[in-house]
Amino acid sequence: MRELLKTRVAEMLREGRVDGVVGLIESHGEPLPYLFTADDTAALERISTGELQGRLAELIPGVVRYPLGKILTAVARKHPDKRFGVMCRACDERVVFGLFQNLQLDPDKVEILGLPCKEELARACSCPAPAPRSAIVDQPSREAWDRADLERIDAMALDERFAFWVEELGRCIKCYGCRNACPVCFCDVCTLQDDGLVKKGEIPAELPAFQLTRAWHMVGRCVDCGLCQEACPMDIPIRTIYRKVRSIVGELFDYFPGERDGGKSPLEQLGDGSFPIQ
Amino acid sequence: MRYETIPTTCSYCGCGCEVLLQVLDGELIGVLPSKASPINEGSLCIKGWNLHEFVVSERRLRKPMLRKGGSLVETSWEEALDEVAGRLAKIKSESGPDSIAALSSAKCTNEENYLMQRFVRAAIGTNNVDHCARL
């Protein structure tokens, strides 16, 4: 798949279809986020799909994932006239679609290079949909979302559920890692840094207001990529909360962030939707 | 148009978390935790996530400062070093070497930290040396 990816990226750059491709490069012994450009063809020899090599592969399971959609947004904001390719696993693709839906990226200026995940990888990520729509290679895959955690928590009585979350969220060290790693967190002004609501320098953060504020802001946003969970140093099952949020939005509004045909976010509509916000 | 990430070690404490400095067109724009580091396994604390800020901080000292008449004023390296050396020598001769202690920094290089402890032990004559990364 790496060779095919390399060929496709080289083609896109050579033909001038894009000015740069956001992906991963093997450098310093690990895959690192990188912007491939036409004047830097030597770098293409080191393009990576996120597989770890040697001893690191034994220590760290799966592939490494970075918020490539968020990186693309930062580069595209600085260079609004340029066109980009972006390497996407299915989760990254949902991110990019979500950023299209929220008008953070221009679909006419982004070309997706989708990498399907093998079943084992999809299971390790509890992935809801491991096959990207813009996959560069066909690979059958099926949903690997393990709903056991969510079902177990949903089955708890209210006070038991509250106690469970207070216990879990109580470990939060307010690192903002979930917010920082989140590729669909793109606001210039963040409520979690509003001094009136979240006191700067006060640790621990107010429980559970801090964490639930973030959950509330995932309404109509979260594409279930799981990068927040990977960034949490305290192993809080935050992805489970956002999955619940995502499923509620799906049930109420039939809206699934990050799905191409997902329509407009419920928060971007007024009344019956006949006055869309531009 | 250029974007790259440069792996390095977080300089805030002794844990040794690996961070990636994000550089867009030569400008340091942020930090990512390394996903391939067995030390921090893709996580960081709030200090690490903001590691890039001090590099470009406007509050960062760029010239030596000397307190004169109760307030800090910019001065030359010559005057600053004379002042520090003179005062250290005076304190050492009046109160002995153990009345002096030195704190070094994780933001220095390993070699600079070596020089610091060497200076404190050999030139001043005390073992009172420590660093900001003792977490």
PDB file of N, CA and C in Angstrom, chain B residues 29-105:
ATOM      1  N   ILE B  29       4.628  26.715  15.199  1.00  0.00           N
ATOM      2  CA  ILE B  29       3.197  26.971  15.439  1.00  0.00           C
ATOM      3  C   ILE B  29       2.579  26.072  16.507  1.00  0.00           C
ATOM      4  N   GLY B  30       3.278  25.024  16.934  1.00  0.00           N
ATOM      5  CA  GLY B  30       2.656  24.189  17.951  1.00  0.00           C
ATOM      6  C   GLY B  30       3.450  22.935  18.242  1.00  0.00           C
ATOM      7  N   VAL B  31       2.866  22.133  19.125  1.00  0.00           N
ATOM      8  CA  VAL B  31       3.511  20.913  19.596  1.00  0.00           C
ATOM      9  C   VAL B  31       2.535  19.744  19.437  1.00  0.00           C
ATOM     10  N   LEU B  32       3.060  18.592  19.085  1.00  0.00           N
ATOM     11  CA  LEU B  32       2.264  17.363  19.124  1.00  0.00           C
ATOM     12  C   LEU B  32       3.036  16.350  19.963  1.00  0.00           C
ATOM     13  N   PRO B  33       2.334  15.518  20.733  1.00  0.00           N
ATOM     14  CA  PRO B  33       3.051  14.432  21.423  1.00  0.00           C
ATOM     15  C   PRO B  33       3.429  13.371  20.405  1.00  0.00           C
ATOM     16  N   SER B  34       4.613  12.786  20.546  1.00  0.00           N
ATOM     17  CA  SER B  34       5.010  11.720  19.630  1.00  0.00           C
ATOM     18  C   SER B  34       4.196  10.466  19.912  1.00  0.00           C
ATOM     19  N   LYS B  35       3.631   9.885  18.849  1.00  0.00           N
ATOM     20  CA  LYS B  35       2.854   8.661  18.995  1.00  0.00           C
ATOM     21  C   LYS B  35       3.773   7.450  19.067  1.00  0.00           C
ATOM     22  N   ALA B  36       5.025   7.642  18.684  1.00  0.00           N
ATOM     23  CA  ALA B  36       5.953   6.507  18.625  1.00  0.00           C
ATOM     24  C   ALA B  36       6.865   6.459  19.837  1.00  0.00           C
ATOM     25  N   SER B  37       6.645   7.315  20.819  1.00  0.00           N
ATOM     26  CA  SER B  37       7.519   7.337  21.983  1.00  0.00           C
ATOM     27  C   SER B  37       7.016   6.396  23.064  1.00  0.00           C
ATOM     28  N   PRO B  38       7.813   5.421  23.452  1.00  0.00           N
ATOM     29  CA  PRO B  38       7.386   4.529  24.536  1.00  0.00           C
ATOM     30  C   PRO B  38       7.316   5.253  25.877  1.00  0.00           C
ATOM     31  N   ILE B  39       7.900   6.448  25.967  1.00  0.00           N
ATOM     32  CA  ILE B  39       7.876   7.210  27.218  1.00  0.00           C
ATOM     33  C   ILE B  39       6.495   7.817  27.446  1.00  0.00           C
ATOM     34  N   ASN B  40       6.024   8.626  26.510  1.00  0.00           N
ATOM     35  CA  ASN B  40       4.750   9.310  26.741  1.00  0.00           C
ATOM     36  C   ASN B  40       3.597   8.760  25.908  1.00  0.00           C
ATOM     37  N   GLU B  41       3.857   7.811  25.012  1.00  0.00           N
ATOM     38  CA  GLU B  41       2.801   7.097  24.290  1.00  0.00           C
ATOM     39  C   GLU B  41       1.705   8.012  23.741  1.00  0.00           C
ATOM     40  N   GLY B  42       2.107   9.122  23.138  1.00  0.00           N
ATOM     41  CA  GLY B  42       1.113   9.978  22.481  1.00  0.00           C
ATOM     42  C   GLY B  42       0.401  10.957  23.387  1.00  0.00           C
ATOM     43  N   SER B  43       0.867  11.092  24.632  1.00  0.00           N
ATOM     44  CA  SER B  43       0.230  12.037  25.557  1.00  0.00           C
ATOM     45  C   SER B  43       1.230  13.089  26.010  1.00  0.00           C
ATOM     46  N   LEU B  44       0.696  14.181  26.547  1.00  0.00           N
ATOM     47  CA  LEU B  44       1.532  15.205  27.175  1.00  0.00           C
ATOM     48  C   LEU B  44       0.744  15.842  28.299  1.00  0.00           C
ATOM     49  N   CYS B  45       1.433  16.527  29.207  1.00  0.00           N
ATOM     50  CA  CYS B  45       0.722  17.327  30.200  1.00  0.00           C
ATOM     51  C   CYS B  45       0.555  18.728  29.612  1.00  0.00           C
ATOM     52  N   ILE B  46      -0.092  19.595  30.358  1.00  0.00           N
ATOM     53  CA  ILE B  46      -0.404  20.919  29.804  1.00  0.00           C
ATOM     54  C   ILE B  46       0.866  21.725  29.511  1.00  0.00           C
ATOM     55  N   LYS B  47       1.926  21.457  30.256  1.00  0.00           N
ATOM     56  CA  LYS B  47       3.168  22.195  30.002  1.00  0.00           C
ATOM     57  C   LYS B  47       3.768  21.777  28.668  1.00  0.00           C
ATOM     58  N   GLY B  48       3.821  20.471  28.441  1.00  0.00           N
ATOM     59  CA  GLY B  48       4.364  19.973  27.182  1.00  0.00           C
ATOM     60  C   GLY B  48       3.595  20.466  25.970  1.00  0.00           C
ATOM     61  N   TRP B  49       2.257  20.476  26.092  1.00  0.00           N
ATOM     62  CA  TRP B  49       1.419  20.929  24.970  1.00  0.00           C
ATOM     63  C   TRP B  49       1.715  22.381  24.603  1.00  0.00           C
ATOM     64  N   ASN B  50       2.247  23.135  25.566  1.00  0.00           N
ATOM     65  CA  ASN B  50       2.516  24.562  25.317  1.00  0.00           C
ATOM     66  C   ASN B  50       4.008  24.877  25.281  1.00  0.00           C
ATOM     67  N   LEU B  51       4.786  23.859  25.045  1.00  0.00           N
ATOM     68  CA  LEU B  51       6.240  23.977  25.066  1.00  0.00           C
ATOM     69  C   LEU B  51       6.772  25.029  24.092  1.00  0.00           C
ATOM     70  N   HIS B  52       6.067  25.187  22.960  1.00  0.00           N
ATOM     71  CA  HIS B  52       6.563  26.112  21.927  1.00  0.00           C
ATOM     72  C   HIS B  52       6.437  27.570  22.346  1.00  0.00           C
ATOM     73  N   GLU B  53       5.584  27.832  23.352  1.00  0.00           N
ATOM     74  CA  GLU B  53       5.248  29.230  23.623  1.00  0.00           C
ATOM     75  C   GLU B  53       6.426  30.055  24.118  1.00  0.00           C
ATOM     76  N   PHE B  54       7.296  29.460  24.947  1.00  0.00           N
ATOM     77  CA  PHE B  54       8.361  30.293  25.509  1.00  0.00           C
ATOM     78  C   PHE B  54       9.395  30.676  24.455  1.00  0.00           C
ATOM     79  N   VAL B  55       9.493  29.836  23.416  1.00  0.00           N
ATOM     80  CA  VAL B  55      10.490  30.113  22.383  1.00  0.00           C
ATOM     81  C   VAL B  55      10.225  31.467  21.725  1.00  0.00           C
ATOM     82  N   VAL B  56       8.946  31.731  21.446  1.00  0.00           N
ATOM     83  CA  VAL B  56       8.607  32.965  20.743  1.00  0.00           C
ATOM     84  C   VAL B  56       7.967  33.996  21.671  1.00  0.00           C
ATOM     85  N   SER B  57       8.021  33.731  23.000  1.00  0.00           N
ATOM     86  CA  SER B  57       7.369  34.647  23.944  1.00  0.00           C
ATOM     87  C   SER B  57       8.010  36.028  23.932  1.00  0.00           C
ATOM     88  N   GLU B  58       7.153  37.039  23.939  1.00  0.00           N
ATOM     89  CA  GLU B  58       7.673  38.407  23.982  1.00  0.00           C
ATOM     90  C   GLU B  58       8.282  38.724  25.339  1.00  0.00           C
ATOM     91  N   ARG B  59       7.923  37.912  26.331  1.00  0.00           N
ATOM     92  CA  ARG B  59       8.439  38.167  27.685  1.00  0.00           C
ATOM     93  C   ARG B  59       9.802  37.499  27.884  1.00  0.00           C
ATOM     94  N   ARG B  60      10.271  36.804  26.873  1.00  0.00           N
ATOM     95  CA  ARG B  60      11.551  36.126  26.992  1.00  0.00           C
ATOM     96  C   ARG B  60      12.677  37.161  27.076  1.00  0.00           C
ATOM     97  N   LEU B  61      13.623  36.944  28.021  1.00  0.00           N
ATOM     98  CA  LEU B  61      14.733  37.890  28.171  1.00  0.00           C
ATOM     99  C   LEU B  61      15.705  37.728  27.018  1.00  0.00           C
ATOM    100  N   ARG B  62      16.067  38.811  26.415  1.00  0.00           N
ATOM    101  CA  ARG B  62      17.013  38.773  25.300  1.00  0.00           C
ATOM    102  C   ARG B  62      18.321  39.485  25.632  1.00  0.00           C
ATOM    103  N   LYS B  63      18.293  40.294  26.703  1.00  0.00           N
ATOM    104  CA  LYS B  63      19.505  41.008  27.126  1.00  0.00           C
ATOM    105  C   LYS B  63      19.661  40.833  28.637  1.00  0.00           C
ATOM    106  N   PRO B  64      20.898  40.904  29.150  1.00  0.00           N
ATOM    107  CA  PRO B  64      21.054  40.808  30.603  1.00  0.00           C
ATOM    108  C   PRO B  64      20.400  42.001  31.303  1.00  0.00           C
ATOM    109  N   MET B  65      19.836  41.721  32.476  1.00  0.00           N
ATOM    110  CA  MET B  65      19.161  42.784  33.244  1.00  0.00           C
ATOM    111  C   MET B  65      19.847  42.885  34.607  1.00  0.00           C
ATOM    112  N   LEU B  66      19.928  44.107  35.114  1.00  0.00           N
ATOM    113  CA  LEU B  66      20.539  44.341  36.420  1.00  0.00           C
ATOM    114  C   LEU B  66      19.604  45.217  37.241  1.00  0.00           C
ATOM    115  N   ARG B  67      19.409  44.838  38.531  1.00  0.00           N
ATOM    116  CA  ARG B  67      18.517  45.648  39.375  1.00  0.00           C
ATOM    117  C   ARG B  67      19.287  46.869  39.875  1.00  0.00           C
ATOM    118  N   LYS B  68      18.802  48.023  39.456  1.00  0.00           N
ATOM    119  CA  LYS B  68      19.446  49.263  39.900  1.00  0.00           C
ATOM    120  C   LYS B  68      18.378  50.155  40.513  1.00  0.00           C
ATOM    121  N   GLY B  69      18.606  50.564  41.758  1.00  0.00           N
ATOM    122  CA  GLY B  69      17.628  51.429  42.423  1.00  0.00           C
ATOM    123  C   GLY B  69      16.261  50.782  42.495  1.00  0.00           C
ATOM    124  N   GLY B  70      16.209  49.449  42.653  1.00  0.00           N
ATOM    125  CA  GLY B  70      14.932  48.771  42.864  1.00  0.00           C
ATOM    126  C   GLY B  70      14.241  48.302  41.592  1.00  0.00           C
ATOM    127  N   SER B  71      14.738  48.672  40.422  1.00  0.00           N
ATOM    128  CA  SER B  71      14.066  48.180  39.222  1.00  0.00           C
ATOM    129  C   SER B  71      15.085  47.592  38.236  1.00  0.00           C
ATOM    130  N   LEU B  72      14.599  46.637  37.438  1.00  0.00           N
ATOM    131  CA  LEU B  72      15.485  45.954  36.488  1.00  0.00           C
ATOM    132  C   LEU B  72      15.718  46.821  35.253  1.00  0.00           C
ATOM    133  N   VAL B  73      16.985  46.976  34.901  1.00  0.00           N
ATOM    134  CA  VAL B  73      17.306  47.732  33.684  1.00  0.00           C
ATOM    135  C   VAL B  73      18.248  46.899  32.812  1.00  0.00           C
ATOM    136  N   GLU B  74      18.134  47.131  31.507  1.00  0.00           N
ATOM    137  CA  GLU B  74      19.024  46.424  30.579  1.00  0.00           C
ATOM    138  C   GLU B  74      20.463  46.859  30.812  1.00  0.00           C
ATOM    139  N   THR B  75      21.375  45.904  30.651  1.00  0.00           N
ATOM    140  CA  THR B  75      22.775  46.239  30.847  1.00  0.00           C
ATOM    141  C   THR B  75      23.634  45.442  29.866  1.00  0.00           C
ATOM    142  N   SER B  76      24.935  45.681  29.882  1.00  0.00           N
ATOM    143  CA  SER B  76      25.830  44.936  28.992  1.00  0.00           C
ATOM    144  C   SER B  76      26.225  43.622  29.671  1.00  0.00           C
ATOM    145  N   TRP B  77      26.648  42.643  28.852  1.00  0.00           N
ATOM    146  CA  TRP B  77      27.131  41.394  29.416  1.00  0.00           C
ATOM    147  C   TRP B  77      28.331  41.654  30.339  1.00  0.00           C
ATOM    148  N   GLU B  78      29.191  42.583  29.920  1.00  0.00           N
ATOM    149  CA  GLU B  78      30.382  42.933  30.689  1.00  0.00           C
ATOM    150  C   GLU B  78      30.010  43.320  32.127  1.00  0.00           C
ATOM    151  N   GLU B  79      29.085  44.273  32.215  1.00  0.00           N
ATOM    152  CA  GLU B  79      28.687  44.772  33.533  1.00  0.00           C
ATOM    153  C   GLU B  79      27.963  43.691  34.331  1.00  0.00           C
ATOM    154  N   ALA B  80      27.091  42.943  33.652  1.00  0.00           N
ATOM    155  CA  ALA B  80      26.316  41.901  34.348  1.00  0.00           C
ATOM    156  C   ALA B  80      27.254  40.833  34.928  1.00  0.00           C
ATOM    157  N   LEU B  81      28.215  40.381  34.117  1.00  0.00           N
ATOM    158  CA  LEU B  81      29.127  39.328  34.577  1.00  0.00           C
ATOM    159  C   LEU B  81      30.031  39.841  35.710  1.00  0.00           C
ATOM    160  N   ASP B  82      30.512  41.084  35.591  1.00  0.00           N
ATOM    161  CA  ASP B  82      31.319  41.674  36.660  1.00  0.00           C
ATOM    162  C   ASP B  82      30.547  41.708  37.969  1.00  0.00           C
ATOM    163  N   GLU B  83      29.291  42.111  37.864  1.00  0.00           N
ATOM    164  CA  GLU B  83      28.432  42.233  39.043  1.00  0.00           C
ATOM    165  C   GLU B  83      28.249  40.856  39.712  1.00  0.00           C
ATOM    166  N   VAL B  84      27.880  39.840  38.883  1.00  0.00           N
ATOM    167  CA  VAL B  84      27.629  38.501  39.425  1.00  0.00           C
ATOM    168  C   VAL B  84      28.919  37.922  40.037  1.00  0.00           C
ATOM    169  N   ALA B  85      30.021  38.017  39.290  1.00  0.00           N
ATOM    170  CA  ALA B  85      31.280  37.451  39.785  1.00  0.00           C
ATOM    171  C   ALA B  85      31.726  38.155  41.065  1.00  0.00           C
ATOM    172  N   GLY B  86      31.621  39.473  41.096  1.00  0.00           N
ATOM    173  CA  GLY B  86      32.022  40.254  42.268  1.00  0.00           C
ATOM    174  C   GLY B  86      31.193  39.904  43.491  1.00  0.00           C
ATOM    175  N   ARG B  87      29.879  39.813  43.293  1.00  0.00           N
ATOM    176  CA  ARG B  87      28.994  39.538  44.433  1.00  0.00           C
ATOM    177  C   ARG B  87      29.194  38.108  44.940  1.00  0.00           C
ATOM    178  N   LEU B  88      29.344  37.130  43.994  1.00  0.00           N
ATOM    179  CA  LEU B  88      29.563  35.741  44.415  1.00  0.00           C
ATOM    180  C   LEU B  88      30.864  35.621  45.225  1.00  0.00           C
ATOM    181  N   ALA B  89      31.920  36.293  44.740  1.00  0.00           N
ATOM    182  CA  ALA B  89      33.207  36.238  45.447  1.00  0.00           C
ATOM    183  C   ALA B  89      33.073  36.839  46.842  1.00  0.00           C
ATOM    184  N   LYS B  90      32.323  37.923  46.948  1.00  0.00           N
ATOM    185  CA  LYS B  90      32.147  38.611  48.233  1.00  0.00           C
ATOM    186  C   LYS B  90      31.372  37.715  49.222  1.00  0.00           C
ATOM    187  N   ILE B  91      30.266  37.125  48.714  1.00  0.00           N
ATOM    188  CA  ILE B  91      29.443  36.265  49.586  1.00  0.00           C
ATOM    189  C   ILE B  91      30.262  35.058  50.048  1.00  0.00           C
ATOM    190  N   LYS B  92      31.048  34.488  49.111  1.00  0.00           N
ATOM    191  CA  LYS B  92      31.841  33.309  49.447  1.00  0.00           C
ATOM    192  C   LYS B  92      32.878  33.655  50.524  1.00  0.00           C
ATOM    193  N   SER B  93      33.550  34.809  50.387  1.00  0.00           N
ATOM    194  CA  SER B  93      34.595  35.146  51.358  1.00  0.00           C
ATOM    195  C   SER B  93      34.000  35.543  52.712  1.00  0.00           C
ATOM    196  N   GLU B  94      32.821  36.141  52.703  1.00  0.00           N
ATOM    197  CA  GLU B  94      32.207  36.574  53.974  1.00  0.00           C
ATOM    198  C   GLU B  94      31.493  35.433  54.690  1.00  0.00           C
ATOM    199  N   SER B  95      30.770  34.569  53.906  1.00  0.00           N
ATOM    200  CA  SER B  95      29.895  33.583  54.555  1.00  0.00           C
ATOM    201  C   SER B  95      30.220  32.136  54.214  1.00  0.00           C
ATOM    202  N   GLY B  96      31.225  31.911  53.376  1.00  0.00           N
ATOM    203  CA  GLY B  96      31.599  30.535  53.032  1.00  0.00           C
ATOM    204  C   GLY B  96      30.867  30.037  51.795  1.00  0.00           C
ATOM    205  N   PRO B  97      31.423  29.023  51.098  1.00  0.00           N
ATOM    206  CA  PRO B  97      30.837  28.536  49.839  1.00  0.00           C
ATOM    207  C   PRO B  97      29.453  27.924  49.999  1.00  0.00           C
ATOM    208  N   ASP B  98      29.177  27.316  51.187  1.00  0.00           N
ATOM    209  CA  ASP B  98      27.864  26.680  51.346  1.00  0.00           C
ATOM    210  C   ASP B  98      26.726  27.683  51.525  1.00  0.00           C
ATOM    211  N   SER B  99      27.049  28.962  51.539  1.00  0.00           N
ATOM    212  CA  SER B  99      25.971  29.961  51.579  1.00  0.00           C
ATOM    213  C   SER B  99      25.476  30.271  50.168  1.00  0.00           C
ATOM    214  N   ILE B 100      26.034  29.595  49.198  1.00  0.00           N
ATOM    215  CA  ILE B 100      25.639  29.814  47.799  1.00  0.00           C
ATOM    216  C   ILE B 100      25.019  28.535  47.246  1.00  0.00           C
ATOM    217  N   ALA B 101      23.954  28.694  46.489  1.00  0.00           N
ATOM    218  CA  ALA B 101      23.357  27.543  45.797  1.00  0.00           C
ATOM    219  C   ALA B 101      23.065  27.949  44.359  1.00  0.00           C
ATOM    220  N   ALA B 102      23.023  26.966  43.477  1.00  0.00           N
ATOM    221  CA  ALA B 102      22.734  27.263  42.070  1.00  0.00           C
ATOM    222  C   ALA B 102      21.626  26.360  41.553  1.00  0.00           C
ATOM    223  N   LEU B 103      20.721  26.950  40.783  1.00  0.00           N
ATOM    224  CA  LEU B 103      19.663  26.197  40.130  1.00  0.00           C
ATOM    225  C   LEU B 103      19.896  26.258  38.630  1.00  0.00           C
ATOM    226  N   SER B 104      20.010  25.106  38.005  1.00  0.00           N
ATOM    227  CA  SER B 104      20.171  25.099  36.558  1.00  0.00           C
ATOM    228  C   SER B 104      18.828  24.798  35.901  1.00  0.00           C
ATOM    229  N   SER B 105      18.848  24.597  34.606  1.00  0.00           N
ATOM    230  CA  SER B 105      17.574  24.542  33.889  1.00  0.00           C
ATOM    231  C   SER B 105      17.525  23.413  32.878  1.00  0.00           C
TER     232      SER B 105
END
